[in-house]
CSV table of C-alpha atoms and ligand atoms in Angstrom, one decimal:
chain,number,residue,atom,x,y,z
A,1384,MET,CA,-38.1,36.2,53.1
A,1385,ARG,CA,-38.1,38.9,50.5
A,1386,TYR,CA,-41.3,39.8,48.8
A,1387,LEU,CA,-42.0,37.7,45.7
A,1388,PRO,CA,-42.6,40.1,42.7
A,1389,ASP,CA,-46.2,40.5,41.5
A,1390,SER,CA,-44.9,40.3,38.0
A,1391,LEU,CA,-43.6,36.8,38.8
A,1392,MET,CA,-46.8,35.7,40.5
A,1393,ASN,CA,-48.9,37.1,37.7
A,1394,SER,CA,-46.8,35.5,35.0
A,1395,LEU,CA,-47.1,32.1,36.6
A,1396,ALA,CA,-50.9,32.3,36.9
A,1397,ASP,CA,-51.6,30.0,33.9
A,1398,VAL,CA,-48.6,27.7,34.4
A,1399,LYS,CA,-49.8,24.2,35.2
A,1400,GLY,CA,-49.6,23.3,38.9
A,1401,PHE,CA,-49.1,26.9,40.1
A,1402,ASP,CA,-50.9,27.3,43.4
A,1403,LYS,CA,-50.5,30.9,44.4
A,1404,GLU,CA,-51.3,30.6,48.1
A,1405,ALA,CA,-49.2,27.4,48.6
A,1406,PHE,CA,-46.3,28.8,46.6
A,1407,ALA,CA,-46.2,32.1,48.6
A,1408,GLN,CA,-46.6,30.2,51.8
A,1409,VAL,CA,-43.7,27.8,51.1
A,1410,HIS,CA,-41.5,30.8,50.3
A,1411,ALA,CA,-42.5,32.6,53.4
A,1412,SER,CA,-41.9,29.5,55.6
A,1413,GLY,CA,-38.1,29.8,55.3
A,1414,GLU,CA,-37.9,26.1,55.4
A,1415,GLN,CA,-34.6,24.8,54.0
A,1416,ILE,CA,-34.1,21.4,52.7
A,1417,THR,CA,-30.7,19.7,52.7
A,1418,SER,CA,-29.8,16.7,50.5
A,1419,ILE,CA,-26.7,14.8,49.5
A,1420,ARG,CA,-25.9,12.3,46.8
A,1421,PHE,CA,-23.5,9.5,47.6
A,1422,ASN,CA,-20.6,8.5,45.3
A,1423,PRO,CA,-21.0,4.8,44.5
A,1424,ALA,CA,-17.3,4.6,43.7
A,1425,LYS,CA,-16.4,5.6,47.3
A,1426,PRO,CA,-18.8,3.7,49.5
A,1427,VAL,CA,-18.9,4.6,53.1
A,1428,SER,CA,-20.0,2.2,55.8
A,1429,GLN,CA,-21.3,5.0,58.0
A,1430,VAL,CA,-22.9,8.1,56.6
A,1431,PRO,CA,-21.3,11.5,57.1
A,1432,ASN,CA,-19.9,12.2,60.5
A,1433,PHE,CA,-22.9,13.7,62.0
A,1434,PRO,CA,-25.9,12.4,64.0
A,1435,ILE,CA,-28.4,13.0,61.3
A,1436,SER,CA,-31.1,10.8,60.0
A,1437,LEU,CA,-31.4,10.2,56.2
A,1438,ALA,CA,-34.5,9.7,54.1
A,1439,PRO,CA,-34.1,8.4,50.5
A,1440,ILE,CA,-35.1,10.7,47.6
A,1441,PRO,CA,-37.4,8.6,45.6
A,1442,TRP,CA,-36.2,9.4,42.0
A,1443,THR,CA,-32.5,8.5,42.6
A,1444,ASN,CA,-30.6,5.5,44.0
A,1445,TYR,CA,-28.0,7.7,45.6
A,1446,GLY,CA,-29.7,10.8,47.0
A,1447,PHE,CA,-30.9,11.4,50.6
A,1448,TYR,CA,-32.6,14.2,52.5
A,1449,LEU,CA,-30.8,15.1,55.8
A,1450,SER,CA,-32.8,15.9,58.9
A,1451,GLN,CA,-30.6,19.0,59.5
A,1452,ARG,CA,-27.8,20.8,57.8
A,1453,PRO,CA,-24.4,20.0,59.3
A,1454,SER,CA,-21.1,21.8,58.7
A,1455,PHE,CA,-19.9,19.9,55.6
A,1456,THR,CA,-16.7,21.8,55.7
A,1457,PHE,CA,-15.7,19.8,58.9
A,1458,ASP,CA,-16.6,16.4,57.6
A,1459,PRO,CA,-13.5,14.7,56.1
A,1460,LEU,CA,-15.7,12.4,53.9
A,1461,PHE,CA,-17.0,15.5,52.1
A,1462,HIS,CA,-13.5,16.4,51.1
A,1463,ALA,CA,-12.8,12.7,50.2
A,1464,GLY,CA,-15.5,13.0,47.6
A,1465,CYS,CA,-17.8,10.4,49.2
A,1466,TYR,CA,-20.9,12.5,48.6
A,1467,TYR,CA,-21.9,15.7,46.9
A,1468,VAL,CA,-24.3,18.3,48.5
A,1469,GLN,CA,-27.0,18.7,45.9
A,1470,GLU,CA,-30.5,20.0,45.6
A,1471,ALA,CA,-33.0,17.1,45.5
A,1472,SER,CA,-35.2,18.0,42.5
A,1473,SER,CA,-32.2,18.2,40.2
A,1474,MET,CA,-31.3,14.6,41.0
A,1475,PHE,CA,-34.3,13.7,38.8
A,1476,LEU,CA,-31.7,13.8,36.0
A,1477,GLU,CA,-31.2,10.1,36.9
A,1478,GLN,CA,-34.7,9.2,35.9
A,1479,ALA,CA,-34.4,11.2,32.7
A,1480,LEU,CA,-31.3,9.3,31.7
A,1481,ARG,CA,-32.4,5.9,32.9
A,1482,GLN,CA,-35.7,6.1,31.0
A,1483,THR,CA,-34.3,7.4,27.7
A,1484,VAL,CA,-30.9,5.7,27.1
A,1485,ASP,CA,-29.4,2.3,27.6
A,1486,LEU,CA,-27.0,2.9,30.4
A,1487,SER,CA,-25.4,-0.5,30.1
A,1488,ARG,CA,-23.6,0.4,26.8
A,1489,PRO,CA,-20.7,2.8,26.3
A,1490,MET,CA,-21.7,6.3,25.4
A,1491,LYS,CA,-20.3,9.8,24.8
A,1492,LEU,CA,-22.0,12.5,26.8
A,1493,LEU,CA,-21.7,16.3,26.8
A,1494,ASP,CA,-22.7,18.2,29.9
A,1495,LEU,CA,-22.8,21.7,28.3
A,1496,SER,CA,-23.2,24.0,31.3
A,1497,ALA,CA,-21.6,21.9,34.0
A,1498,ALA,CA,-20.2,24.0,36.8
A,1499,PRO,CA,-20.0,23.5,39.7
A,1500,GLY,CA,-20.5,19.8,38.8
A,1501,GLY,CA,-23.7,18.5,40.4
A,1502,LYS,CA,-25.1,17.0,37.3
A,1503,SER,CA,-21.7,15.9,35.9
A,1504,THR,CA,-20.7,13.9,39.1
A,1505,HIS,CA,-24.2,12.4,39.0
A,1506,LEU,CA,-23.8,11.5,35.3
A,1507,GLN,CA,-20.4,10.0,36.0
A,1508,SER,CA,-22.0,7.7,38.6
A,1509,LEU,CA,-24.6,6.4,36.1
A,1510,ILE,CA,-22.5,5.7,33.0
A,1511,THR,CA,-20.2,2.7,32.3
A,1512,ALA,CA,-16.5,2.9,32.9
A,1513,ASP,CA,-15.9,2.9,29.1
A,1514,SER,CA,-18.2,5.8,28.5
A,1515,LEU,CA,-16.9,9.3,28.1
A,1516,LEU,CA,-18.2,12.4,29.8
A,1517,VAL,CA,-17.2,15.9,28.5
A,1518,SER,CA,-18.0,18.3,31.3
A,1519,ASN,CA,-18.0,21.8,29.9
A,1520,GLU,CA,-18.2,25.2,31.5
A,1521,VAL,CA,-17.8,28.4,29.5
A,1522,ILE,CA,-16.8,30.7,32.5
A,1523,LYS,CA,-13.1,30.1,33.3
A,1524,SER,CA,-13.3,30.6,37.1
A,1525,ARG,CA,-16.3,28.3,37.3
A,1526,ALA,CA,-14.5,25.7,35.1
A,1527,ALA,CA,-11.8,25.6,37.7
A,1528,VAL,CA,-14.3,24.8,40.5
A,1529,LEU,CA,-15.8,22.1,38.2
A,1530,LYS,CA,-12.4,20.6,37.7
A,1531,ASP,CA,-11.8,20.4,41.5
A,1532,ASN,CA,-15.1,18.7,42.0
A,1533,ILE,CA,-14.5,16.2,39.2
A,1534,ILE,CA,-11.1,15.3,40.7
A,1535,LYS,CA,-12.7,14.9,44.2
A,1536,TRP,CA,-15.3,12.6,42.7
A,1537,GLY,CA,-12.3,10.4,41.6
A,1538,SER,CA,-13.5,10.0,38.0
A,1539,ASP,CA,-11.1,8.8,35.3
A,1540,ASN,CA,-13.4,9.0,32.2
A,1541,VAL,CA,-14.3,12.7,32.4
A,1542,MET,CA,-12.8,15.6,30.4
A,1543,VAL,CA,-13.3,19.1,31.7
A,1544,THR,CA,-13.4,21.7,29.0
A,1545,CYS,CA,-13.9,25.5,29.0
A,1546,ASN,CA,-15.6,26.2,25.7
A,1547,ASP,CA,-18.4,28.3,24.3
A,1548,PRO,CA,-21.3,26.1,23.3
A,1549,SER,CA,-20.7,27.0,19.6
A,1550,HIS,CA,-17.3,25.3,19.7
A,1551,PHE,CA,-19.0,21.9,19.9
A,1552,ALA,CA,-20.2,22.3,16.4
A,1553,ARG,CA,-16.6,21.2,15.5
A,1554,LEU,CA,-17.7,17.7,16.6
A,1555,PRO,CA,-20.6,16.9,14.3
A,1556,GLY,CA,-22.7,14.0,15.5
A,1557,TYR,CA,-20.2,13.1,18.2
A,1558,PHE,CA,-22.3,12.8,21.3
A,1559,ASP,CA,-25.0,10.2,22.2
A,1560,VAL,CA,-26.4,12.5,25.0
A,1561,LEU,CA,-26.4,16.2,25.4
A,1562,VAL,CA,-27.3,17.6,28.8
A,1563,ALA,CA,-28.1,21.3,28.8
A,1564,ASP,CA,-28.7,22.5,32.3
A,1565,ALA,CA,-29.2,26.0,31.0
A,1566,PRO,CA,-28.4,29.3,32.7
A,1567,CYS,CA,-31.8,30.7,33.6
A,1568,SER,CA,-33.6,33.4,35.5
A,1569,GLY,CA,-33.4,31.3,38.6
A,1570,SER,CA,-36.9,31.6,40.2
A,1571,GLY,CA,-36.7,28.0,41.2
A,1572,LEU,CA,-34.0,28.8,43.8
A,1573,PHE,CA,-35.7,31.8,45.5
A,1574,ARG,CA,-36.5,29.9,48.7
A,1575,ARG,CA,-32.8,28.8,49.0
A,1576,ASP,CA,-31.4,32.1,47.9
A,1577,PRO,CA,-33.8,35.0,48.6
A,1578,GLU,CA,-31.2,37.6,47.5
A,1579,ALA,CA,-31.7,36.4,43.9
A,1580,ILE,CA,-35.3,37.7,44.0
A,1581,GLY,CA,-34.0,41.2,43.5
A,1582,GLU,CA,-32.3,40.3,40.2
A,1583,TRP,CA,-35.4,38.7,38.7
A,1584,SER,CA,-37.4,40.5,36.1
A,1585,LEU,CA,-39.7,39.7,33.1
A,1586,ASN,CA,-37.0,41.1,30.9
A,1587,SER,CA,-34.4,38.7,32.3
A,1588,VAL,CA,-36.8,35.8,31.6
A,1589,GLN,CA,-36.9,37.0,27.9
A,1590,LEU,CA,-33.2,37.4,27.7
A,1591,CYS,CA,-32.6,33.9,29.3
A,1592,SER,CA,-35.1,32.4,26.9
A,1593,GLN,CA,-33.2,33.8,23.9
A,1594,ARG,CA,-29.9,32.7,25.3
A,1595,GLN,CA,-31.2,29.2,25.9
A,1596,GLN,CA,-32.3,28.9,22.3
A,1597,ARG,CA,-28.9,30.2,21.2
A,1598,ILE,CA,-27.0,27.7,23.4
A,1599,LEU,CA,-29.1,24.8,22.1
A,1600,ALA,CA,-28.9,25.8,18.5
A,1601,ASP,CA,-25.1,26.1,18.8
A,1602,ALA,CA,-24.5,22.7,20.4
A,1603,TRP,CA,-27.2,20.8,18.5
A,1604,PRO,CA,-24.8,19.7,15.6
A,1605,ALA,CA,-22.7,17.8,18.1
A,1606,LEU,CA,-25.6,15.5,19.0
A,1607,LYS,CA,-25.9,12.2,17.0
A,1608,GLU,CA,-29.0,11.4,15.0
A,1609,ASN,CA,-31.3,9.5,17.5
A,1610,GLY,CA,-29.2,11.0,20.3
A,1611,VAL,CA,-31.0,12.4,23.4
A,1612,LEU,CA,-31.1,15.9,24.7
A,1613,ILE,CA,-31.9,16.4,28.3
A,1614,TYR,CA,-32.9,20.1,28.9
A,1615,SER,CA,-33.3,21.6,32.3
A,1616,THR,CA,-33.7,24.9,34.1
A,1617,CYS,CA,-34.4,26.1,37.6
A,1618,SER,CA,-37.0,28.6,36.3
A,1619,TYR,CA,-40.8,28.3,36.5
A,1620,SER,CA,-41.3,30.5,33.5
A,1621,ARG,CA,-43.0,29.1,30.4
A,1622,GLU,CA,-40.7,31.2,28.2
A,1623,GLU,CA,-37.7,29.2,29.5
A,1624,ASP,CA,-39.4,25.8,29.8
A,1625,GLU,CA,-42.4,24.9,27.6
A,1626,ASP,CA,-41.7,27.5,25.0
A,1627,ILE,CA,-38.2,26.1,24.6
A,1628,LEU,CA,-39.6,22.7,24.0
A,1629,ASP,CA,-41.9,24.1,21.3
A,1630,TRP,CA,-39.0,25.8,19.7
A,1631,LEU,CA,-36.9,22.6,19.8
A,1632,GLU,CA,-39.7,20.7,18.1
A,1633,GLN,CA,-40.4,23.3,15.5
A,1634,GLU,CA,-36.9,24.6,14.7
A,1635,LEU,CA,-34.7,21.6,15.4
A,1636,LYS,CA,-37.3,18.9,14.6
A,1637,ALA,CA,-36.6,17.2,18.0
A,1638,GLU,CA,-39.1,14.6,19.2
A,1639,SER,CA,-40.4,14.7,22.7
A,1640,LEU,CA,-39.9,11.7,25.0
A,1641,GLN,CA,-42.5,11.1,27.8
A,1642,LEU,CA,-41.3,9.8,31.1
A,1643,ALA,CA,-43.1,7.5,33.5
A,1644,VAL,CA,-43.4,9.3,36.8
A,1645,PRO,CA,-45.3,7.9,39.7
A,1646,ALA,CA,-48.2,10.1,40.8
A,1647,GLY,CA,-47.0,10.0,44.4
A,1648,TRP,CA,-43.9,12.0,43.5
A,1649,ASN,CA,-46.1,15.1,42.9
A,1650,ILE,CA,-44.1,16.2,39.9
A,1651,VAL,CA,-46.3,18.0,37.4
A,1652,GLU,CA,-46.2,16.7,33.9
A,1653,VAL,CA,-46.8,19.6,31.5
A,1654,GLN,CA,-47.0,19.9,27.7
A,1655,GLY,CA,-45.9,22.6,25.3
A,1656,ARG,CA,-48.3,23.8,22.6
A,1657,SER,CA,-47.1,21.1,20.2
A,1658,GLY,CA,-47.5,18.4,22.9
A,1659,ALA,CA,-43.9,18.1,24.0
A,1660,TYR,CA,-43.6,16.8,27.6
A,1661,GLY,CA,-41.8,18.5,30.4
A,1662,TYR,CA,-41.7,17.9,34.2
A,1663,ARG,CA,-42.0,20.7,36.7
A,1664,PHE,CA,-41.1,20.6,40.4
A,1665,TRP,CA,-43.0,23.0,42.6
A,1666,PRO,CA,-41.6,23.4,46.1
A,1667,ASP,CA,-45.1,23.4,47.6
A,1668,LYS,CA,-45.7,19.9,46.0
A,1669,VAL,CA,-42.3,18.1,46.2
A,1670,LYS,CA,-39.6,18.1,48.8
A,1671,GLY,CA,-37.1,20.1,46.7
A,1672,GLU,CA,-36.6,23.4,44.9
A,1673,GLY,CA,-38.1,24.6,41.7
A,1674,PHE,CA,-36.9,22.7,38.6
A,1675,PHE,CA,-37.9,21.8,35.1
A,1676,ILE,CA,-36.6,19.0,32.9
A,1677,ALA,CA,-37.5,17.5,29.5
A,1678,CYS,CA,-36.1,14.8,27.2
A,1679,LEU,CA,-36.0,15.0,23.4
A,1680,ARG,CA,-34.6,12.9,20.7
A,1681,LYS,CA,-32.8,14.2,17.6
A,1682,THR,CA,-34.6,12.9,14.6
A,1683,SER,CA,-32.6,14.2,11.7
A,1684,GLY,CA,-29.1,15.3,10.8
A,1685,GLY,CA,-26.2,14.5,13.0
A,1686,GLN,CA,-24.3,11.9,11.0
A,1687,GLU,CA,-21.0,11.5,12.8
A,1688,THR,CA,-18.1,12.9,10.8
A,1689,ARG,CA,-14.9,11.0,11.3
A,1690,LEU,CA,-12.4,13.6,12.5
A,1691,LYS,CA,-8.8,13.2,11.4
A,1692,LEU,CA,-6.1,13.1,14.0
A,1693,LYS,CA,-3.4,15.6,13.3
A,1694,ASN,CA,-1.0,15.1,16.2
A,1695,LYS,CA,-0.9,12.1,18.5
A,1696,PRO,CA,-0.4,13.0,22.1
A,1697,GLU,CA,2.9,11.8,23.7
A,1698,VAL,CA,2.6,8.6,25.7
A,1699,ALA,CA,4.8,7.5,28.5
A,1700,GLY,CA,7.6,5.1,27.5
A,1701,ARG,CA,8.2,1.7,29.0
A,1702,THR,CA,10.6,2.8,31.8
A,1703,GLU,CA,8.2,5.6,32.7
A,1704,ALA,CA,5.3,3.2,32.7
A,1705,ALA,CA,7.3,0.9,35.1
A,1706,THR,CA,7.8,3.8,37.5
A,1707,LEU,CA,4.0,4.6,37.4
A,1708,GLY,CA,3.3,0.9,37.9
A,1709,ARG,CA,4.9,1.1,41.3
A,1710,TRP,CA,2.4,3.7,42.3
A,1711,MET,CA,-0.9,2.9,40.6
A,1712,GLN,CA,-3.0,0.5,38.6
A,1713,THR,CA,-1.8,0.7,35.0
A,1714,GLU,CA,-3.8,-2.1,33.3
A,1715,GLY,CA,-6.4,-0.6,31.0
A,1716,TYR,CA,-4.8,2.9,31.1
A,1717,ASP,CA,-2.7,4.9,28.7
A,1718,PHE,CA,-0.3,7.4,30.1
A,1719,ILE,CA,-0.4,10.7,28.3
A,1720,LYS,CA,2.5,13.1,28.9
A,1721,HIS,CA,2.4,16.9,28.8
A,1722,GLU,CA,6.0,18.0,29.5
A,1723,GLN,CA,6.7,16.2,32.8
A,1724,THR,CA,3.1,15.8,33.9
A,1725,VAL,CA,1.5,12.4,33.3
A,1726,TYR,CA,-2.2,11.8,33.0
A,1727,ALA,CA,-3.8,8.3,33.2
A,1728,TRP,CA,-6.6,7.9,30.7
A,1729,PRO,CA,-8.7,4.8,30.0
A,1730,ALA,CA,-7.0,3.1,27.0
A,1731,ALA,CA,-10.3,2.4,25.3
A,1732,LEU,CA,-10.9,6.2,25.1
A,1733,THR,CA,-7.4,7.4,24.0
A,1734,ALA,CA,-8.4,8.0,20.4
A,1735,ASP,CA,-11.3,10.2,21.6
A,1736,LEU,CA,-9.0,12.1,24.0
A,1737,SER,CA,-6.7,12.9,21.1
A,1738,ILE,CA,-9.5,14.2,18.9
A,1739,LEU,CA,-11.0,16.3,21.7
A,1740,LEU,CA,-7.6,17.7,22.6
A,1741,GLN,CA,-7.4,19.0,19.1
A,1742,GLN,CA,-10.9,20.6,19.0
A,1743,LEU,CA,-11.5,21.9,22.6
A,1744,ARG,CA,-9.9,23.9,25.3
A,1745,VAL,CA,-9.3,21.1,27.7
A,1746,VAL,CA,-8.8,22.1,31.3
A,1747,TYR,CA,-8.4,18.6,32.7
A,1748,SER,CA,-8.8,15.0,31.7
A,1749,GLY,CA,-8.5,11.5,33.1
A,1750,VAL,CA,-6.4,11.3,36.3
A,1751,ARG,CA,-3.4,13.5,36.7
A,1752,ALA,CA,-0.9,11.0,38.1
A,1753,GLY,CA,1.9,13.5,38.9
A,1754,GLU,CA,5.3,14.8,37.7
A,1755,LEU,CA,7.8,12.4,36.4
A,1756,LEU,CA,11.4,13.4,37.3
A,1757,ARG,CA,13.6,10.7,35.7
A,1758,ASP,CA,12.5,7.5,37.5
A,1759,LYS,CA,10.6,9.2,40.3
A,1760,LEU,CA,7.0,10.3,40.4
A,1761,VAL,CA,5.9,13.2,42.5
A,1762,PRO,CA,2.3,12.1,43.0
A,1763,ASP,CA,-0.6,14.4,42.3
A,1764,HIS,CA,-3.5,15.1,44.6
A,1765,ALA,CA,-5.8,13.8,41.9
A,1766,LEU,CA,-4.1,10.4,42.0
A,1767,ALA,CA,-4.8,10.2,45.8
A,1768,LEU,CA,-8.5,10.7,45.2
A,1769,SER,CA,-8.8,8.5,42.2
A,1770,GLY,CA,-9.0,5.0,43.7
A,1771,LEU,CA,-6.1,3.9,41.5
A,1772,VAL,CA,-3.3,3.9,44.0
A,1773,ASN,CA,-1.6,0.5,44.6
A,1774,ASP,CA,-2.1,-1.2,47.9
A,1775,ALA,CA,1.7,-1.3,48.2
A,1776,ILE,CA,1.8,2.4,48.8
A,1777,GLY,CA,1.7,3.2,52.5
A,1778,ARG,CA,-1.5,4.5,54.2
A,1779,THR,CA,-1.6,6.6,57.3
A,1780,PRO,CA,-5.1,6.4,58.9
A,1781,LEU,CA,-6.2,9.6,60.6
A,1782,THR,CA,-8.9,10.2,63.2
A,1783,ASN,CA,-11.6,12.8,62.4
A,1784,GLU,CA,-9.7,15.5,64.3
A,1785,GLU,CA,-6.4,14.7,62.7
A,1786,ALA,CA,-8.0,14.7,59.3
A,1787,ILE,CA,-9.3,18.2,59.8
A,1788,LEU,CA,-5.8,19.3,60.8
A,1789,TYR,CA,-4.5,17.7,57.6
A,1790,LEU,CA,-7.2,19.5,55.5
A,1791,GLN,CA,-6.2,22.8,57.2
A,1792,ARG,CA,-2.7,22.0,56.1
A,1793,LYS,CA,-1.5,22.1,59.7
A,1794,ASP,CA,1.2,19.9,61.3
A,1795,LEU,CA,0.0,16.4,62.0
A,1796,PRO,CA,0.5,14.8,65.4
A,1797,VAL,CA,1.0,11.3,64.0
A,1798,ARG,CA,3.9,9.0,63.3
A,1799,PRO,CA,3.5,7.2,60.0
A,1800,ALA,CA,4.6,3.5,60.1
A,1801,ALA,CA,7.1,4.1,57.3
A,1802,ALA,CA,9.0,6.9,55.7
A,1803,GLY,CA,8.3,8.5,52.3
A,1804,TRP,CA,5.1,9.2,50.5
A,1805,GLN,CA,1.9,8.0,52.2
A,1806,LEU,CA,-1.8,8.3,51.4
A,1807,VAL,CA,-3.6,9.7,54.4
A,1808,THR,CA,-7.1,8.3,55.0
A,1809,CYS,CA,-10.1,8.9,57.2
A,1810,GLU,CA,-12.5,6.0,57.6
A,1811,GLY,CA,-10.6,4.2,54.9
A,1812,GLN,CA,-11.1,7.0,52.3
A,1813,PRO,CA,-8.0,8.8,50.9
A,1814,LEU,CA,-7.8,12.5,51.5
A,1815,GLY,CA,-4.4,13.3,49.9
A,1816,TRP,CA,-0.6,12.8,50.3
A,1817,ILE,CA,2.0,13.4,53.0
A,1818,ASN,CA,5.7,12.8,52.7
A,1819,ALA,CA,7.2,11.5,56.0
A,1820,LEU,CA,10.8,12.6,56.4
A,1821,PRO,CA,13.0,11.6,59.3
A,1822,ASN,CA,12.4,14.8,61.3
A,1823,ARG,CA,9.0,16.0,60.0
A,1824,ILE,CA,5.9,15.3,57.9
A,1825,ASN,CA,5.3,17.4,54.8
A,1826,ASN,CA,1.6,18.0,54.2
A,1827,TYR,CA,0.8,17.9,50.5
A,1828,TYR,CA,-2.9,18.8,50.7
A,1829,PRO,CA,-3.4,21.5,47.9
A,1830,LYS,CA,-3.1,25.0,49.4
A,1831,GLU,CA,-6.0,26.3,47.4
A,1832,LEU,CA,-8.3,23.6,48.7
A,1833,ARG,CA,-7.4,23.9,52.4
A,1834,ILE,CA,-10.0,24.7,55.1
A,1835,LEU,CA,-9.3,28.2,56.2
A,1836,ARG,CA,-11.6,28.3,59.2
A,1837,ASP,CA,-11.2,26.7,62.6
A,1838,ASN,CA,-14.0,24.4,63.8
B,1224,SAM,N1,-25.2,21.9,35.7
B,1224,SAM,C1,-24.6,22.5,36.9
B,1224,SAM,C2,-24.7,21.7,38.1
B,1224,SAM,O1,-25.6,20.8,38.2
B,1224,SAM,O2,-23.9,21.8,39.0
B,1224,SAM,C3,-25.3,23.9,37.1
B,1224,SAM,C4,-25.3,24.7,35.9
B,1224,SAM,S1,-26.0,26.3,36.1
B,1224,SAM,C5,-27.7,26.0,36.1
B,1224,SAM,C6,-25.8,27.0,34.5
B,1224,SAM,C7,-24.3,27.2,34.1
B,1224,SAM,O3,-24.3,27.8,32.7
B,1224,SAM,C8,-23.5,28.1,34.9
B,1224,SAM,O4,-22.4,27.4,35.4
B,1224,SAM,C9,-23.1,29.2,34.0
B,1224,SAM,O5,-21.8,29.7,34.2
B,1224,SAM,C10,-23.2,28.6,32.6
B,1224,SAM,N2,-23.4,29.6,31.6
B,1224,SAM,C11,-23.5,30.9,31.6
B,1224,SAM,N3,-23.6,31.5,30.4
B,1224,SAM,C12,-23.5,30.5,29.5
B,1224,SAM,C13,-23.6,30.4,28.1
B,1224,SAM,N4,-23.7,31.5,27.4
B,1224,SAM,N5,-23.4,29.2,27.6
B,1224,SAM,C14,-23.3,28.1,28.3
B,1224,SAM,N6,-23.3,28.1,29.6
B,1224,SAM,C15,-23.4,29.2,30.2
């Protein structure tokens, strides 16, 4: 373990819950905690393919600690999107949301800093099917990873965008919930990533604090009046946590929301100077990494402005819809065309899709069904993982070993029951497509996602 900077330790001296000895000790111990969060849309009868015991994480219905860290790369269910490997403290987002909004009604949510997708996939599991999640990441390469994770999760009501937070001001009063998991100085992850210690400085804390204010101020107009902001960081520093809450109350007139947190969870409730509540996770007190989260309500401004639709997106015609219907569930979906590519989008959300397409740099939305070539569909990987494929489409079940070969894009030693396009599955969970020809099987697992190593 690298040496924790004195400047960090001194700066935390008056932060509530800081126990210098215990904090230093837990960092020196080198203990690593592994946790996963299951995808309720892809239930698995047996937990990941490894002999590991699971213990529930108390603040979420879907998260579990693992008794040891397996090689997730060689578990087909990981690639099928049955679970997401995520740090335990950050799953407290579920409490923040459950306790501040009515999750039984349709909502529009913006996850402002979303890559690689931990919070977005979690949010998607918590909202109703007719809710819309805009999952944004400003850095292009990271937005691509976010897109892959959203596809793997099998979501149809998520739009992935690559915009600067300021661009969301184009959507005044549009969102019911704004999640800002802000870029921060990262002290909360030092135990997991000791290399990051070298990059930490008091100056970077100051810079992050200013950037956090800028990001929040930029995106604030997009939140509805009475909408909820969930702000989080993985920093212990007051400048990035309590001070930001004070700033939100003073400058943006946000109202703090207190959460009910059982004492046994050992999460430290803190307050800013003006009384705003925040929740800090210390790794010497909880089984998880350092994390801070707070919820605030927007009290003024944010009347939704009705945006005018300039161009309607092109929708698939009746013949094309019939072709799609041979492959997938079509009821409740609109099919949006972009050249030959067709995207399935929940029909109830099509008007929103059109408006957002006009205002944002959309990287991905709905489910990419595939390319339509006259009356034929070349199915997309996203369709395979979406859960929307008709039962009439053939399935080729694979063993664990065969599934790894498939995920490595190697030749498959199997003989599908029928010719043509088939979904390959492992333990009933789709992994992707193959096309069985008379003399060979074409493996359509995306090249850029393939496992490069051998087990
Ligand atoms: N929410 C993500 C999750 O749970 O998987 C983690 C987000 S991480 C804490 C912060 C993200 O903010 C990074 O993906 C980073 O690229 C992004 N970011 C960096 N600079 C930013 C900026 N100026 N505005 C908004 N986001 C930014």
